């Protein structure tokens, strides 16, 4: 799949306004940044959109598969793409929110989805990303889903960890500079300790970009930590 562009978005369930309820306006800026990143991804005129996010294991999903937000209080499936054939509610949270974002854009492009195991080693993640790129497949835009540390303050899900700020700043710099090597170098042990959900998908992005070749530029449009969790929105494009 020749890679024409990539975008990075987070996957908090609260991105979905129906789940956020009265608190929905608190993430309006994040929602707008994610929508803009997806629109910019689609502006590269790909033939398909490939979603990559973390999950319990590395899996290739079917076009008719869906995800569920039932566990968060919304009893409605989120389809990946096709609705005219059977599929299962099997997408992990990362790809469920990714599918919701792409569906929200209104695009009719085909959607593909892959999960990469949360605990996959950096080399495995990069190899997985590289395996997505081939010369004889449709041109794809890659939407990578992942959250940063969940340890930014005493009210964060992982409580406060003084290492979290530096870790997130490093990720932000790597995404802003399209620095694939910096993403490859993220420490899986530290990432786990900081409850980072994006380490494996980001390293898959690094592998995909490396396999695609050429020079890339990045632009970071969002880097904040509402609710003590770091969220990033970025676009990568070939120079």
PDB file of C-alpha atoms in Angstrom:
ATOM      1  CA  UNK A   1       0.000   0.000   0.000  1.00  0.00           C
ATOM      2  CA  UNK A   2       1.852   3.114  -1.132  1.00  0.00           C
ATOM      3  CA  UNK A   3       1.615   5.631   1.697  1.00  0.00           C
ATOM      4  CA  UNK A   4       0.486   9.109   0.627  1.00  0.00           C
ATOM      5  CA  UNK A   5      -0.064  10.759   4.028  1.00  0.00           C
ATOM      6  CA  UNK A   6      -0.467  10.005   7.723  1.00  0.00           C
ATOM      7  CA  UNK A   7      -2.268  11.527  10.668  1.00  0.00           C
ATOM      8  CA  UNK A   8      -2.112  10.874  14.388  1.00  0.00           C
ATOM      9  CA  UNK A   9      -5.138  11.272  16.659  1.00  0.00           C
ATOM     10  CA  UNK A  10      -5.973  10.176  20.216  1.00  0.00           C
ATOM     11  CA  UNK A  11      -8.824   7.836  21.060  1.00  0.00           C
ATOM     12  CA  UNK A  12     -10.555   8.904  24.274  1.00  0.00           C
ATOM     13  CA  UNK A  13     -14.220   7.801  24.343  1.00  0.00           C
ATOM     14  CA  UNK A  14     -15.128  11.339  25.438  1.00  0.00           C
ATOM     15  CA  UNK A  15     -14.394  12.508  21.898  1.00  0.00           C
ATOM     16  CA  UNK A  16     -17.897  11.210  21.141  1.00  0.00           C
ATOM     17  CA  UNK A  17     -20.204  14.036  22.290  1.00  0.00           C
ATOM     18  CA  UNK A  18     -23.012  11.663  23.300  1.00  0.00           C
ATOM     19  CA  UNK A  19     -20.636  10.043  25.784  1.00  0.00           C
ATOM     20  CA  UNK A  20     -19.234  13.309  27.112  1.00  0.00           C
ATOM     21  CA  UNK A  21     -22.684  14.759  27.792  1.00  0.00           C
ATOM     22  CA  UNK A  22     -22.525  18.134  29.512  1.00  0.00           C
ATOM     23  CA  UNK A  23     -18.713  17.948  29.446  1.00  0.00           C
ATOM     24  CA  UNK A  24     -18.594  17.702  25.633  1.00  0.00           C
ATOM     25  CA  UNK A  25     -17.589  21.376  25.159  1.00  0.00           C
ATOM     26  CA  UNK A  26     -14.456  20.741  27.222  1.00  0.00           C
ATOM     27  CA  UNK A  27     -13.031  18.725  24.307  1.00  0.00           C
ATOM     28  CA  UNK A  28     -14.379  20.871  21.482  1.00  0.00           C
ATOM     29  CA  UNK A  29     -10.853  22.007  20.589  1.00  0.00           C
ATOM     30  CA  UNK A  30      -9.561  18.432  20.490  1.00  0.00           C
ATOM     31  CA  UNK A  31     -12.555  17.316  18.424  1.00  0.00           C
ATOM     32  CA  UNK A  32     -11.989  20.164  15.969  1.00  0.00           C
ATOM     33  CA  UNK A  33      -8.267  19.370  15.691  1.00  0.00           C
ATOM     34  CA  UNK A  34      -8.994  15.695  15.028  1.00  0.00           C
ATOM     35  CA  UNK A  35     -11.622  16.547  12.407  1.00  0.00           C
ATOM     36  CA  UNK A  36      -9.162  18.897  10.686  1.00  0.00           C
ATOM     37  CA  UNK A  37      -6.426  16.250  10.729  1.00  0.00           C
ATOM     38  CA  UNK A  38      -8.731  13.685   9.099  1.00  0.00           C
ATOM     39  CA  UNK A  39      -9.832  16.249   6.491  1.00  0.00           C
ATOM     40  CA  UNK A  40      -6.207  17.008   5.690  1.00  0.00           C
ATOM     41  CA  UNK A  41      -5.505  13.288   5.421  1.00  0.00           C
ATOM     42  CA  UNK A  42      -8.337  12.889   2.925  1.00  0.00           C
ATOM     43  CA  UNK A  43      -7.105  15.901   0.959  1.00  0.00           C
ATOM     44  CA  UNK A  44      -4.103  13.779  -0.081  1.00  0.00           C
ATOM     45  CA  UNK A  45      -6.599  11.898  -2.295  1.00  0.00           C
ATOM     46  CA  UNK A  46      -5.874   8.342  -1.160  1.00  0.00           C
ATOM     47  CA  UNK A  47      -7.706   5.326  -2.530  1.00  0.00           C
ATOM     48  CA  UNK A  48      -8.374   4.021   0.988  1.00  0.00           C
ATOM     49  CA  UNK A  49      -7.904   4.923   4.643  1.00  0.00           C
ATOM     50  CA  UNK A  50      -5.955   2.504   6.826  1.00  0.00           C
ATOM     51  CA  UNK A  51      -6.542   2.748  10.577  1.00  0.00           C
ATOM     52  CA  UNK A  52      -3.843   1.498  12.947  1.00  0.00           C
ATOM     53  CA  UNK A  53      -4.293   1.399  16.708  1.00  0.00           C
ATOM     54  CA  UNK A  54      -3.270  -0.553  19.749  1.00  0.00           C
ATOM     55  CA  UNK A  55      -5.091  -3.661  20.907  1.00  0.00           C
ATOM     56  CA  UNK A  56      -4.646  -6.816  22.959  1.00  0.00           C
ATOM     57  CA  UNK A  57      -3.051  -8.511  19.953  1.00  0.00           C
ATOM     58  CA  UNK A  58      -2.002  -7.812  16.386  1.00  0.00           C
ATOM     59  CA  UNK A  59      -5.064  -8.391  14.196  1.00  0.00           C
ATOM     60  CA  UNK A  60      -6.298  -7.630  10.675  1.00  0.00           C
ATOM     61  CA  UNK A  61      -9.987  -6.697  10.692  1.00  0.00           C
ATOM     62  CA  UNK A  62     -12.673  -7.050   8.043  1.00  0.00           C
ATOM     63  CA  UNK A  63     -14.395  -4.148   6.295  1.00  0.00           C
ATOM     64  CA  UNK A  64     -17.732  -5.047   7.908  1.00  0.00           C
ATOM     65  CA  UNK A  65     -16.385  -5.261  11.462  1.00  0.00           C
ATOM     66  CA  UNK A  66     -17.456  -2.758  14.059  1.00  0.00           C
ATOM     67  CA  UNK A  67     -16.630  -1.568  17.535  1.00  0.00           C
ATOM     68  CA  UNK A  68     -18.834  -0.945  20.518  1.00  0.00           C
ATOM     69  CA  UNK A  69     -19.038   1.894  23.024  1.00  0.00           C
ATOM     70  CA  UNK A  70     -21.579   0.001  25.110  1.00  0.00           C
ATOM     71  CA  UNK A  71     -19.143  -0.281  27.975  1.00  0.00           C
ATOM     72  CA  UNK A  72     -19.001   3.523  28.126  1.00  0.00           C
ATOM     73  CA  UNK A  73     -22.765   3.999  28.080  1.00  0.00           C
ATOM     74  CA  UNK A  74     -23.591   4.296  24.365  1.00  0.00           C
ATOM     75  CA  UNK A  75     -25.492   1.305  22.993  1.00  0.00           C
ATOM     76  CA  UNK A  76     -24.648   1.833  19.346  1.00  0.00           C
ATOM     77  CA  UNK A  77     -22.156   0.011  17.104  1.00  0.00           C
ATOM     78  CA  UNK A  78     -19.479   1.966  15.271  1.00  0.00           C
ATOM     79  CA  UNK A  79     -19.000   0.457  11.832  1.00  0.00           C
ATOM     80  CA  UNK A  80     -15.603   0.400  10.188  1.00  0.00           C
ATOM     81  CA  UNK A  81     -17.041   0.634   6.670  1.00  0.00           C
ATOM     82  CA  UNK A  82     -19.367  -1.854   4.994  1.00  0.00           C
ATOM     83  CA  UNK A  83     -22.860  -2.343   6.373  1.00  0.00           C
ATOM     84  CA  UNK A  84     -24.260  -4.726   3.750  1.00  0.00           C
ATOM     85  CA  UNK A  85     -22.396  -7.814   4.942  1.00  0.00           C
ATOM     86  CA  UNK A  86     -21.871  -9.509   8.259  1.00  0.00           C
ATOM     87  CA  UNK A  87     -19.154  -8.529  10.684  1.00  0.00           C
ATOM     88  CA  UNK A  88     -18.495  -8.629  14.390  1.00  0.00           C
ATOM     89  CA  UNK A  89     -18.188  -6.064  17.187  1.00  0.00           C
ATOM     90  CA  UNK A  90     -14.496  -6.785  17.505  1.00  0.00           C
ATOM     91  CA  UNK A  91     -12.625  -3.498  17.035  1.00  0.00           C
ATOM     92  CA  UNK A  92     -10.583  -2.399  20.055  1.00  0.00           C
ATOM     93  CA  UNK A  93     -11.280   1.035  21.521  1.00  0.00           C
ATOM     94  CA  UNK A  94      -8.525   2.719  19.478  1.00  0.00           C
ATOM     95  CA  UNK A  95      -9.983   1.576  16.153  1.00  0.00           C
ATOM     96  CA  UNK A  96     -13.555   2.150  17.303  1.00  0.00           C
ATOM     97  CA  UNK A  97     -12.827   5.836  17.910  1.00  0.00           C
ATOM     98  CA  UNK A  98     -10.785   5.951  14.710  1.00  0.00           C
ATOM     99  CA  UNK A  99     -13.723   4.561  12.745  1.00  0.00           C
ATOM    100  CA  UNK A 100     -16.005   7.109  14.416  1.00  0.00           C
ATOM    101  CA  UNK A 101     -13.676   9.934  13.342  1.00  0.00           C
ATOM    102  CA  UNK A 102     -13.492   8.745   9.729  1.00  0.00           C
ATOM    103  CA  UNK A 103     -17.237   8.129   9.561  1.00  0.00           C
ATOM    104  CA  UNK A 104     -17.778  11.634  10.945  1.00  0.00           C
ATOM    105  CA  UNK A 105     -15.874  13.049   7.958  1.00  0.00           C
ATOM    106  CA  UNK A 106     -18.508  11.741   5.563  1.00  0.00           C
ATOM    107  CA  UNK A 107     -15.981  10.132   3.221  1.00  0.00           C
ATOM    108  CA  UNK A 108     -17.054   7.205   1.096  1.00  0.00           C
ATOM    109  CA  UNK A 109     -13.532   5.810   0.774  1.00  0.00           C
ATOM    110  CA  UNK A 110     -12.869   2.189   1.735  1.00  0.00           C
ATOM    111  CA  UNK A 111     -11.608   1.677   5.262  1.00  0.00           C
ATOM    112  CA  UNK A 112      -9.079  -0.900   6.417  1.00  0.00           C
ATOM    113  CA  UNK A 113      -8.045  -1.538  10.012  1.00  0.00           C
ATOM    114  CA  UNK A 114      -5.176  -3.237  11.810  1.00  0.00           C
ATOM    115  CA  UNK A 115      -4.362  -3.444  15.493  1.00  0.00           C
ATOM    116  CA  UNK A 116      -0.859  -3.845  16.859  1.00  0.00           C
ATOM    117  CA  UNK A 117      -0.381  -5.522  20.220  1.00  0.00           C
ATOM    118  CA  UNK A 118       0.132  -3.101  23.081  1.00  0.00           C
ATOM    119  CA  UNK A 119       3.111  -5.113  24.338  1.00  0.00           C
ATOM    120  CA  UNK A 120       4.808  -5.673  20.975  1.00  0.00           C
ATOM    121  CA  UNK A 121       8.525  -4.891  21.026  1.00  0.00           C
ATOM    122  CA  UNK A 122       9.664  -1.746  19.173  1.00  0.00           C
ATOM    123  CA  UNK A 123      11.281  -3.772  16.396  1.00  0.00           C
ATOM    124  CA  UNK A 124       8.083  -5.807  15.976  1.00  0.00           C
ATOM    125  CA  UNK A 125       5.997  -2.631  15.762  1.00  0.00           C
ATOM    126  CA  UNK A 126       8.280  -1.114  13.141  1.00  0.00           C
ATOM    127  CA  UNK A 127       8.303  -4.351  11.136  1.00  0.00           C
ATOM    128  CA  UNK A 128       4.507  -4.484  11.348  1.00  0.00           C
ATOM    129  CA  UNK A 129       4.297  -0.915  10.032  1.00  0.00           C
ATOM    130  CA  UNK A 130       6.713  -1.661   7.214  1.00  0.00           C
ATOM    131  CA  UNK A 131       4.666  -4.725   6.238  1.00  0.00           C
ATOM    132  CA  UNK A 132       1.689  -2.471   5.501  1.00  0.00           C
ATOM    133  CA  UNK A 133       3.499  -0.765   2.623  1.00  0.00           C
ATOM    134  CA  UNK A 134       3.664  -2.406  -0.816  1.00  0.00           C
ATOM    135  CA  UNK A 135       3.980  -1.005  -4.320  1.00  0.00           C
ATOM    136  CA  UNK A 136       1.117  -2.913  -5.933  1.00  0.00           C
ATOM    137  CA  UNK A 137      -1.731  -1.994  -3.575  1.00  0.00           C
ATOM    138  CA  UNK A 138      -4.024   1.052  -3.493  1.00  0.00           C
ATOM    139  CA  UNK A 139      -2.662   4.377  -2.299  1.00  0.00           C
ATOM    140  CA  UNK A 140      -3.524   4.703   1.369  1.00  0.00           C
ATOM    141  CA  UNK A 141      -3.659   7.393   3.995  1.00  0.00           C
ATOM    142  CA  UNK A 142      -2.713   6.141   7.434  1.00  0.00           C
ATOM    143  CA  UNK A 143      -4.707   7.206  10.511  1.00  0.00           C
ATOM    144  CA  UNK A 144      -2.777   6.254  13.634  1.00  0.00           C
ATOM    145  CA  UNK A 145      -4.643   6.203  16.939  1.00  0.00           C
ATOM    146  CA  UNK A 146      -2.845   6.548  20.264  1.00  0.00           C
ATOM    147  CA  UNK A 147      -2.828   8.412  23.576  1.00  0.00           C
ATOM    148  CA  UNK A 148       0.170   9.668  25.496  1.00  0.00           C
ATOM    149  CA  UNK A 149       0.863   9.270  29.204  1.00  0.00           C
ATOM    150  CA  UNK A 150      -2.008   9.009  31.662  1.00  0.00           C
ATOM    151  CA  UNK A 151       0.032  10.301  34.575  1.00  0.00           C
ATOM    152  CA  UNK A 152      -0.146  14.069  34.233  1.00  0.00           C
ATOM    153  CA  UNK A 153      -1.276  15.194  37.682  1.00  0.00           C
ATOM    154  CA  UNK A 154      -2.868  13.806  40.830  1.00  0.00           C
ATOM    155  CA  UNK A 155      -6.288  13.470  39.156  1.00  0.00           C
ATOM    156  CA  UNK A 156      -4.895  11.512  36.189  1.00  0.00           C
ATOM    157  CA  UNK A 157      -5.929   7.863  35.739  1.00  0.00           C
ATOM    158  CA  UNK A 158      -2.374   6.794  36.594  1.00  0.00           C
ATOM    159  CA  UNK A 159      -1.883   9.479  39.251  1.00  0.00           C
ATOM    160  CA  UNK A 160       1.083  11.848  38.983  1.00  0.00           C
ATOM    161  CA  UNK A 161       4.433  10.721  37.623  1.00  0.00           C
ATOM    162  CA  UNK A 162       7.195  13.322  37.227  1.00  0.00           C
ATOM    163  CA  UNK A 163       8.542  11.502  34.163  1.00  0.00           C
ATOM    164  CA  UNK A 164       5.322  11.946  32.198  1.00  0.00           C
ATOM    165  CA  UNK A 165       5.843  15.554  31.074  1.00  0.00           C
ATOM    166  CA  UNK A 166       9.272  14.868  29.562  1.00  0.00           C
ATOM    167  CA  UNK A 167       7.990  11.730  27.841  1.00  0.00           C
ATOM    168  CA  UNK A 168       5.037  13.563  26.295  1.00  0.00           C
ATOM    169  CA  UNK A 169       7.205  16.486  25.247  1.00  0.00           C
ATOM    170  CA  UNK A 170       9.519  14.047  23.461  1.00  0.00           C
ATOM    171  CA  UNK A 171       6.581  12.482  21.611  1.00  0.00           C
ATOM    172  CA  UNK A 172       5.238  15.922  20.696  1.00  0.00           C
ATOM    173  CA  UNK A 173       8.617  16.933  19.254  1.00  0.00           C
ATOM    174  CA  UNK A 174       8.858  13.691  17.276  1.00  0.00           C
ATOM    175  CA  UNK A 175       5.375  14.131  15.810  1.00  0.00           C
ATOM    176  CA  UNK A 176       6.004  17.793  14.998  1.00  0.00           C
ATOM    177  CA  UNK A 177       9.269  16.963  13.248  1.00  0.00           C
ATOM    178  CA  UNK A 178       8.199  13.708  11.544  1.00  0.00           C
ATOM    179  CA  UNK A 179      11.045  12.091  13.474  1.00  0.00           C
ATOM    180  CA  UNK A 180      10.516   8.380  12.898  1.00  0.00           C
ATOM    181  CA  UNK A 181      13.740   7.432  14.676  1.00  0.00           C
ATOM    182  CA  UNK A 182      12.651   9.195  17.855  1.00  0.00           C
ATOM    183  CA  UNK A 183       9.382   7.230  17.799  1.00  0.00           C
ATOM    184  CA  UNK A 184      11.281   3.998  17.227  1.00  0.00           C
ATOM    185  CA  UNK A 185      13.321   4.789  20.335  1.00  0.00           C
ATOM    186  CA  UNK A 186      10.396   5.037  22.754  1.00  0.00           C
ATOM    187  CA  UNK A 187      11.018   2.742  25.727  1.00  0.00           C
ATOM    188  CA  UNK A 188       8.262   0.119  26.051  1.00  0.00           C
ATOM    189  CA  UNK A 189       8.871  -0.345  29.788  1.00  0.00           C
ATOM    190  CA  UNK A 190       8.626   3.354  30.569  1.00  0.00           C
ATOM    191  CA  UNK A 191       5.652   3.650  28.239  1.00  0.00           C
ATOM    192  CA  UNK A 192       3.832   0.929  30.163  1.00  0.00           C
ATOM    193  CA  UNK A 193       4.662   2.527  33.495  1.00  0.00           C
ATOM    194  CA  UNK A 194       3.236   5.827  32.262  1.00  0.00           C
ATOM    195  CA  UNK A 195       0.130   4.058  30.880  1.00  0.00           C
ATOM    196  CA  UNK A 196       0.844   5.221  27.330  1.00  0.00           C
ATOM    197  CA  UNK A 197      -1.600   3.727  24.809  1.00  0.00           C
ATOM    198  CA  UNK A 198       0.111   5.055  21.685  1.00  0.00           C
ATOM    199  CA  UNK A 199       3.643   3.689  21.844  1.00  0.00           C
ATOM    200  CA  UNK A 200       3.104   0.621  19.622  1.00  0.00           C
ATOM    201  CA  UNK A 201       0.990   2.400  16.954  1.00  0.00           C
ATOM    202  CA  UNK A 202       3.461   5.313  16.796  1.00  0.00           C
ATOM    203  CA  UNK A 203       6.309   2.873  16.247  1.00  0.00           C
ATOM    204  CA  UNK A 204       4.249   1.192  13.522  1.00  0.00           C
ATOM    205  CA  UNK A 205       3.928   4.631  11.907  1.00  0.00           C
ATOM    206  CA  UNK A 206       7.709   4.950  12.045  1.00  0.00           C
ATOM    207  CA  UNK A 207       8.073   1.601  10.287  1.00  0.00           C
ATOM    208  CA  UNK A 208       5.522   2.497   7.618  1.00  0.00           C
ATOM    209  CA  UNK A 209       7.193   5.819   6.839  1.00  0.00           C
ATOM    210  CA  UNK A 210      10.580   4.127   6.684  1.00  0.00           C
ATOM    211  CA  UNK A 211       9.259   1.574   4.223  1.00  0.00           C
ATOM    212  CA  UNK A 212       7.570   4.280   2.133  1.00  0.00           C
ATOM    213  CA  UNK A 213      10.863   6.161   1.832  1.00  0.00           C
ATOM    214  CA  UNK A 214      11.361   9.790   0.935  1.00  0.00           C
ATOM    215  CA  UNK A 215      11.391  12.837   3.166  1.00  0.00           C
ATOM    216  CA  UNK A 216       8.483  13.663   5.435  1.00  0.00           C
ATOM    217  CA  UNK A 217       7.383  16.785   7.269  1.00  0.00           C
ATOM    218  CA  UNK A 218       5.192  16.892  10.331  1.00  0.00           C
ATOM    219  CA  UNK A 219       2.833  19.406  11.880  1.00  0.00           C
ATOM    220  CA  UNK A 220       1.531  19.117  15.433  1.00  0.00           C
ATOM    221  CA  UNK A 221      -1.845  20.810  15.849  1.00  0.00           C
ATOM    222  CA  UNK A 222      -2.770  19.679  19.371  1.00  0.00           C
ATOM    223  CA  UNK A 223      -0.724  18.778  22.455  1.00  0.00           C
ATOM    224  CA  UNK A 224      -2.532  19.040  25.766  1.00  0.00           C
ATOM    225  CA  UNK A 225      -3.404  16.851  28.726  1.00  0.00           C
ATOM    226  CA  UNK A 226      -7.038  17.318  29.712  1.00  0.00           C
ATOM    227  CA  UNK A 227      -8.036  15.002  32.545  1.00  0.00           C
ATOM    228  CA  UNK A 228      -4.357  14.164  33.075  1.00  0.00           C
ATOM    229  CA  UNK A 229      -3.977  12.234  29.796  1.00  0.00           C
ATOM    230  CA  UNK A 230      -1.755  13.533  26.991  1.00  0.00           C
ATOM    231  CA  UNK A 231      -3.415  13.820  23.597  1.00  0.00           C
ATOM    232  CA  UNK A 232      -1.667  14.609  20.308  1.00  0.00           C
ATOM    233  CA  UNK A 233      -3.004  15.473  16.867  1.00  0.00           C
ATOM    234  CA  UNK A 234      -0.530  15.640  13.989  1.00  0.00           C
ATOM    235  CA  UNK A 235      -0.228  15.266  10.235  1.00  0.00           C
ATOM    236  CA  UNK A 236       2.714  13.851   8.310  1.00  0.00           C
ATOM    237  CA  UNK A 237       3.126  14.528   4.609  1.00  0.00           C
ATOM    238  CA  UNK A 238       5.805  13.780   2.047  1.00  0.00           C
ATOM    239  CA  UNK A 239       7.977  16.724   1.073  1.00  0.00           C
TER     240      UNK A 239
END
